[in-house]
Amino acid sequence: MREDMLRYDLHCHSTRSDGLLEPAAVVRRAAERGVTVLALTDHDDTAGLAEARCAADEAGIALVPGAELSVSWEEHTIHVVALGIDANDAALQAGLESVRAGRDARARRIAAALERVGIHGALEGARSYVTSERLITRTHFARFLVETGRVREMKDVFKRYLARGLPGYVPHAWASLEQAIGWIRGAGGQAVLAHPGRYPLGTGGMRQLVAEFRDRGGAAIEVLSASHGAAQVAQFAALARLHGLKASAGSDYHGPGESWLDLGDLPQLPGGSVPVWQGW
Ligand code: AMP
Ligand code: MN
Ligand code: MN
Ligand code: MN
């Protein structure tokens, strides 16, 4: 297909992490919506890729094997999207498993923190939303808090609970940036700094993060994201150019009714951006 006919969405989730749709359903929805190149990027896991691959072959679209890795950088949690990884790579799998392994104890600490503000049964409640026994996320707690009427909408959960400085937030040590980029590159993939507009960093902190990300072997910045308004798109496109990084595009779709953008709902990259898919 001609390059200008391709539509990329390089960030989304299935039930193998905190999405609402099965991997095959994510792929079918993407194809119906005109996506021609889709990366499934579940949190800290590649378990959905085999099913997604079959569905993509059936739907006639390209599937880019991916994942979204949780990273601790300074005192911040950063997400790094992996694109084009060999999911059979042993070091990558061991790394992902080590990151997932911390999630159960963290969930117990989240539940204990919610208990302290009078919210009971959050661990069992969150677990009732878990769709992969391999991992539990804050999204599952958020669904429980919405269901029990504590909060009206998912996005409000993170304004009142679960985010830094709020009840229900607990610090956690994820992978280091060096480890995450190392696992991704070792598995033949490209590392993308996910939704930088979400990180509460000033201009100096952001430059430091991006410079360190590039120096450790990162390939691209996610310029187009549900988390970014027009000004941020321009800002991160410029930052990518400044640091010699490519630009990526992903909806971060999690499921019907829960996401800012649907699959493929992405504009063109700003002029002057080098797409992460250049050379694929
Ligand atoms: P965790 O990896 O367990 O920390 O969970 C992170 C997930 O929580 C993200 O991938 C999002 O799906 C969800 N999340 C975090 N912040 C927000 C927010 N402000 N609004 C909606 N969902 C959020
Ligand atoms: Mn998520
Ligand atoms: Mn993320
Ligand atoms: Mn995501």
Coordinates of C-alpha atoms and ligand atoms in Angstrom, one line a residue:
M1 CA 0.0 0.0 0.0
R2 CA 1.2 3.5 -0.7
E3 CA 2.7 5.2 2.4
D4 CA 0.2 8.0 2.3
M5 CA -2.6 5.5 2.4
L6 CA -1.4 3.9 5.6
R7 CA -3.0 4.9 8.9
Y8 CA -1.0 4.2 12.1
D9 CA -2.1 3.7 15.6
L10 CA 0.8 2.6 17.7
H11 CA -0.6 2.5 21.3
C12 CA -3.6 0.6 22.6
H13 CA -4.7 -1.9 25.2
S14 CA -6.7 -5.1 25.4
T15 CA -8.0 -7.4 28.2
R16 CA -4.4 -8.7 28.6
S17 CA -3.8 -5.6 30.6
D18 CA -6.4 -2.9 31.4
G19 CA -8.3 -2.6 28.2
L20 CA -12.0 -3.7 27.9
L21 CA -11.8 -5.6 24.6
E22 CA -10.2 -8.9 23.8
P23 CA -7.1 -8.6 21.6
A24 CA -8.9 -9.9 18.5
A25 CA -11.7 -7.4 19.1
V26 CA -9.3 -4.5 19.4
V27 CA -7.7 -5.5 16.0
R28 CA -11.1 -5.9 14.3
R29 CA -12.3 -2.5 15.6
A30 CA -9.1 -0.9 14.5
A31 CA -9.5 -2.4 11.0
E32 CA -13.1 -1.3 10.8
R33 CA -12.0 2.2 11.7
G34 CA -9.5 2.4 8.9
V35 CA -6.3 1.7 10.8
T36 CA -3.8 -0.2 8.6
V37 CA -0.9 -0.5 11.0
L38 CA -1.7 -1.2 14.6
A39 CA 0.5 -1.8 17.6
L40 CA -1.0 -3.6 20.6
T41 CA 0.8 -2.3 23.6
D42 CA -0.5 -3.9 26.8
H43 CA 1.1 -2.8 30.1
D44 CA 4.1 -4.9 31.0
D45 CA 2.9 -7.9 29.0
T46 CA 2.9 -9.4 25.5
A47 CA 0.3 -12.1 26.2
G48 CA -2.2 -10.7 23.7
L49 CA 0.0 -10.5 20.7
A50 CA -0.5 -14.1 19.3
E51 CA -4.3 -13.6 19.3
A52 CA -3.9 -10.1 17.8
R53 CA -1.6 -11.4 15.1
C54 CA -4.2 -14.0 13.9
A55 CA -6.9 -11.3 13.9
A56 CA -4.7 -8.9 12.0
D57 CA -4.0 -11.5 9.4
E58 CA -7.7 -12.2 9.0
A59 CA -8.6 -8.5 8.8
G60 CA -5.7 -7.7 6.4
I61 CA -3.9 -5.1 8.5
A62 CA -0.4 -5.1 9.8
L63 CA 0.2 -5.8 13.5
V64 CA 3.3 -4.3 15.2
P65 CA 4.2 -6.4 18.3
G66 CA 4.4 -4.0 21.2
A67 CA 4.1 -3.4 25.0
E68 CA 4.0 -0.4 27.3
L69 CA 6.6 -0.7 30.0
S70 CA 6.3 0.9 33.4
V71 CA 9.5 2.8 34.5
S72 CA 10.6 4.8 37.5
W73 CA 12.7 7.8 36.6
E74 CA 13.8 10.1 39.4
E75 CA 10.6 10.2 41.5
H76 CA 8.3 9.9 38.5
T77 CA 6.5 7.0 36.8
I78 CA 7.2 7.1 33.1
H79 CA 5.8 4.8 30.4
V80 CA 7.9 3.5 27.5
V81 CA 6.1 2.0 24.5
A82 CA 8.0 -0.8 22.8
L83 CA 7.4 -1.3 19.1
G84 CA 8.6 -4.1 16.8
I85 CA 9.8 -6.4 19.6
D86 CA 10.5 -10.1 19.3
A87 CA 8.1 -11.3 22.0
N88 CA 10.0 -14.5 22.3
D89 CA 13.1 -12.7 23.5
A90 CA 14.0 -14.3 26.9
A91 CA 15.5 -11.2 28.5
L92 CA 12.5 -9.1 27.6
Q93 CA 10.1 -11.7 29.0
A94 CA 12.1 -12.0 32.2
G95 CA 12.1 -8.2 32.5
L96 CA 8.4 -7.9 31.9
E97 CA 7.7 -10.7 34.4
S98 CA 9.8 -8.9 37.0
V99 CA 7.8 -5.7 36.5
R100 CA 4.5 -7.5 36.7
A101 CA 5.6 -9.3 39.8
G102 CA 5.6 -6.2 41.9
R103 CA 2.0 -5.4 41.0
D104 CA 0.2 -7.6 43.5
A105 CA 2.0 -6.2 46.6
R106 CA 1.4 -2.7 45.2
A107 CA -2.3 -3.5 44.8
R108 CA -2.5 -4.6 48.4
R109 CA -0.8 -1.3 49.5
I110 CA -3.3 0.7 47.3
A111 CA -6.2 -1.1 49.0
A112 CA -4.7 -0.4 52.4
A113 CA -4.4 3.3 51.6
L114 CA -8.0 3.4 50.4
E115 CA -9.1 1.6 53.5
R116 CA -7.5 4.5 55.5
V117 CA -9.9 6.9 53.9
G118 CA -12.9 4.7 54.5
I119 CA -13.1 2.7 51.3
H120 CA -13.5 -0.9 52.1
G121 CA -13.1 -4.0 50.0
A122 CA -11.1 -2.3 47.2
L123 CA -8.7 -5.2 46.6
E124 CA -11.5 -7.7 46.0
G125 CA -13.4 -5.0 44.1
A126 CA -10.5 -4.2 41.8
R127 CA -9.8 -7.9 41.3
S128 CA -13.3 -8.4 40.1
Y129 CA -12.4 -6.2 37.1
V130 CA -9.1 -7.9 36.4
T131 CA -9.1 -9.7 33.0
S132 CA -5.6 -11.2 33.0
E133 CA -4.5 -13.0 36.1
R134 CA -1.0 -11.8 35.2
L135 CA -1.6 -8.2 36.2
I136 CA -3.7 -5.7 38.2
T137 CA -3.5 -2.0 37.5
R138 CA -4.9 1.3 38.9
T139 CA -7.5 1.1 36.1
H140 CA -9.1 -1.9 37.8
F141 CA -9.3 0.1 41.1
A142 CA -10.7 3.0 39.1
R143 CA -13.5 0.9 37.7
F144 CA -14.4 -0.4 41.2
L145 CA -14.5 3.2 42.5
V146 CA -16.8 4.3 39.7
E147 CA -19.0 1.2 40.1
T148 CA -19.5 1.8 43.8
G149 CA -20.4 5.4 43.2
R150 CA -17.4 6.9 44.9
V151 CA -16.6 8.8 41.7
R152 CA -18.8 9.5 38.7
E153 CA -16.3 8.9 35.9
M154 CA -13.0 7.2 35.3
K155 CA -11.1 10.4 34.6
D156 CA -12.3 11.9 37.9
V157 CA -10.9 8.9 39.9
F158 CA -7.4 10.1 39.1
K159 CA -8.3 13.6 40.2
R160 CA -9.5 12.4 43.6
Y161 CA -7.8 9.1 44.2
L162 CA -4.9 7.0 42.9
A163 CA -2.7 9.8 41.6
R164 CA 0.3 11.2 43.3
G165 CA -0.5 13.3 46.4
L166 CA -4.0 11.8 46.6
P167 CA -5.5 9.1 48.8
G168 CA -4.9 5.6 47.3
Y169 CA -1.6 6.5 45.8
V170 CA 1.4 4.5 46.8
P171 CA 4.9 4.9 45.5
H172 CA 6.3 2.0 43.6
A173 CA 9.6 1.0 42.1
W174 CA 9.2 -0.1 38.4
A175 CA 12.0 -0.9 36.0
S176 CA 14.7 1.7 35.4
L177 CA 14.9 3.6 32.2
E178 CA 18.1 1.8 31.3
Q179 CA 16.6 -1.6 31.9
A180 CA 13.4 -0.9 29.9
I181 CA 15.3 0.5 26.9
G182 CA 17.8 -2.3 27.2
W183 CA 15.1 -5.0 27.1
I184 CA 13.3 -3.4 24.2
R185 CA 16.5 -2.9 22.1
G186 CA 17.7 -6.4 23.0
A187 CA 14.5 -7.8 21.6
G188 CA 15.0 -5.8 18.3
G189 CA 12.4 -3.1 19.1
Q190 CA 12.2 0.6 19.2
A191 CA 11.6 2.5 22.5
V192 CA 9.1 5.3 22.4
L193 CA 8.6 7.8 25.3
A194 CA 4.9 7.5 25.9
H195 CA 2.5 10.5 26.3
P196 CA 5.2 12.9 27.7
G197 CA 2.4 15.5 28.3
R198 CA 1.2 13.5 31.2
Y199 CA 4.4 13.8 33.3
P200 CA 4.4 16.7 35.8
L201 CA 7.8 17.9 34.8
G202 CA 8.9 21.5 34.1
T203 CA 10.7 22.5 31.0
G204 CA 14.1 21.7 32.5
G205 CA 12.9 18.3 33.8
M206 CA 11.3 17.3 30.5
R207 CA 14.5 18.2 28.6
Q208 CA 16.5 16.2 31.0
L209 CA 14.2 13.2 30.6
V210 CA 14.2 13.4 26.8
A211 CA 18.0 13.8 26.7
E212 CA 18.5 10.8 29.0
F213 CA 16.0 8.8 27.0
R214 CA 17.8 9.5 23.8
D215 CA 21.3 8.9 25.3
R216 CA 20.2 5.5 26.6
G217 CA 19.0 4.5 23.1
G218 CA 15.4 5.6 22.9
A219 CA 14.1 6.0 19.3
A220 CA 11.1 8.2 19.4
I221 CA 8.6 10.4 21.4
E222 CA 4.9 9.9 21.2
V223 CA 3.9 13.2 19.7
L224 CA 0.3 12.3 18.9
S225 CA -1.6 11.0 21.9
A226 CA -5.0 11.2 23.5
S227 CA -3.1 13.0 26.4
H228 CA -2.0 15.8 24.2
G229 CA -3.7 19.0 23.0
A230 CA -2.6 20.9 19.9
A231 CA 0.0 23.0 21.8
Q232 CA 1.5 19.9 23.2
V233 CA 1.6 18.1 19.9
A234 CA 3.6 21.1 18.5
Q235 CA 5.8 21.2 21.7
F236 CA 6.7 17.5 21.6
A237 CA 7.3 17.5 17.8
A238 CA 9.8 20.3 18.3
L239 CA 11.4 18.5 21.3
A240 CA 11.8 15.3 19.2
R241 CA 13.5 17.3 16.4
L242 CA 15.7 19.1 18.9
H243 CA 17.0 15.8 20.3
G244 CA 17.1 13.9 17.1
L245 CA 14.3 11.6 18.0
K246 CA 11.5 10.3 15.7
A247 CA 7.8 10.9 16.3
S248 CA 5.1 8.3 17.1
A249 CA 1.3 8.3 17.2
G250 CA -1.0 6.4 19.4
S251 CA -4.6 6.7 20.6
D252 CA -3.9 4.8 24.0
Y253 CA -7.4 3.3 23.4
H254 CA -8.6 1.3 26.4
G255 CA -12.2 0.5 25.4
P256 CA -15.7 1.9 24.6
G257 CA -16.7 4.7 26.9
E258 CA -13.3 4.9 28.6
S259 CA -11.1 6.7 26.2
W260 CA -10.5 10.2 24.9
L261 CA -9.7 8.9 21.4
D262 CA -11.0 5.9 19.6
L263 CA -8.7 3.6 17.6
G264 CA -7.2 5.5 14.7
D265 CA -8.6 8.9 15.7
L266 CA -5.3 10.6 15.1
P267 CA -4.3 13.5 12.8
Q268 CA -1.2 13.7 10.7
L269 CA 2.2 14.2 12.4
P270 CA 3.3 17.8 12.3
G271 CA 5.4 18.7 9.3
G272 CA 9.1 18.2 9.9
S273 CA 8.6 15.1 12.1
V274 CA 10.4 12.0 11.2
P275 CA 7.9 9.2 11.8
V276 CA 9.0 6.2 14.0
W277 CA 7.8 4.0 11.1
Q278 CA 10.3 5.5 8.7
G279 CA 12.3 2.5 7.5
W280 CA 9.8 -0.2 8.5
Ligands
AMP1 P1 -0.8 1.5 36.7 O1 0.1 1.0 35.6 O2 -1.3 0.4 37.5 O3 -0.2 2.6 37.4 O4 -2.1 2.0 36.0 C1 -1.9 3.1 35.0 C2 -3.2 3.2 34.2 O5 -4.2 3.9 34.9 C3 -2.9 3.9 32.9 O6 -2.4 3.1 31.9 C4 -4.3 4.4 32.6 O7 -5.0 3.4 31.9 C5 -4.9 4.7 33.9 N1 -4.8 6.1 34.2 C6 -3.8 6.7 34.8 N2 -4.1 8.1 35.0 C7 -5.3 8.2 34.4 C8 -6.2 9.4 34.2 N3 -5.8 10.6 34.6 N4 -7.3 9.2 33.6 C9 -7.7 7.9 33.2 N5 -7.0 6.8 33.3 C10 -5.8 7.0 33.9
MN2 MN -3.8 1.7 31.0
MN3 MN 0.6 5.0 29.7
MN4 MN -1.3 3.1 27.5

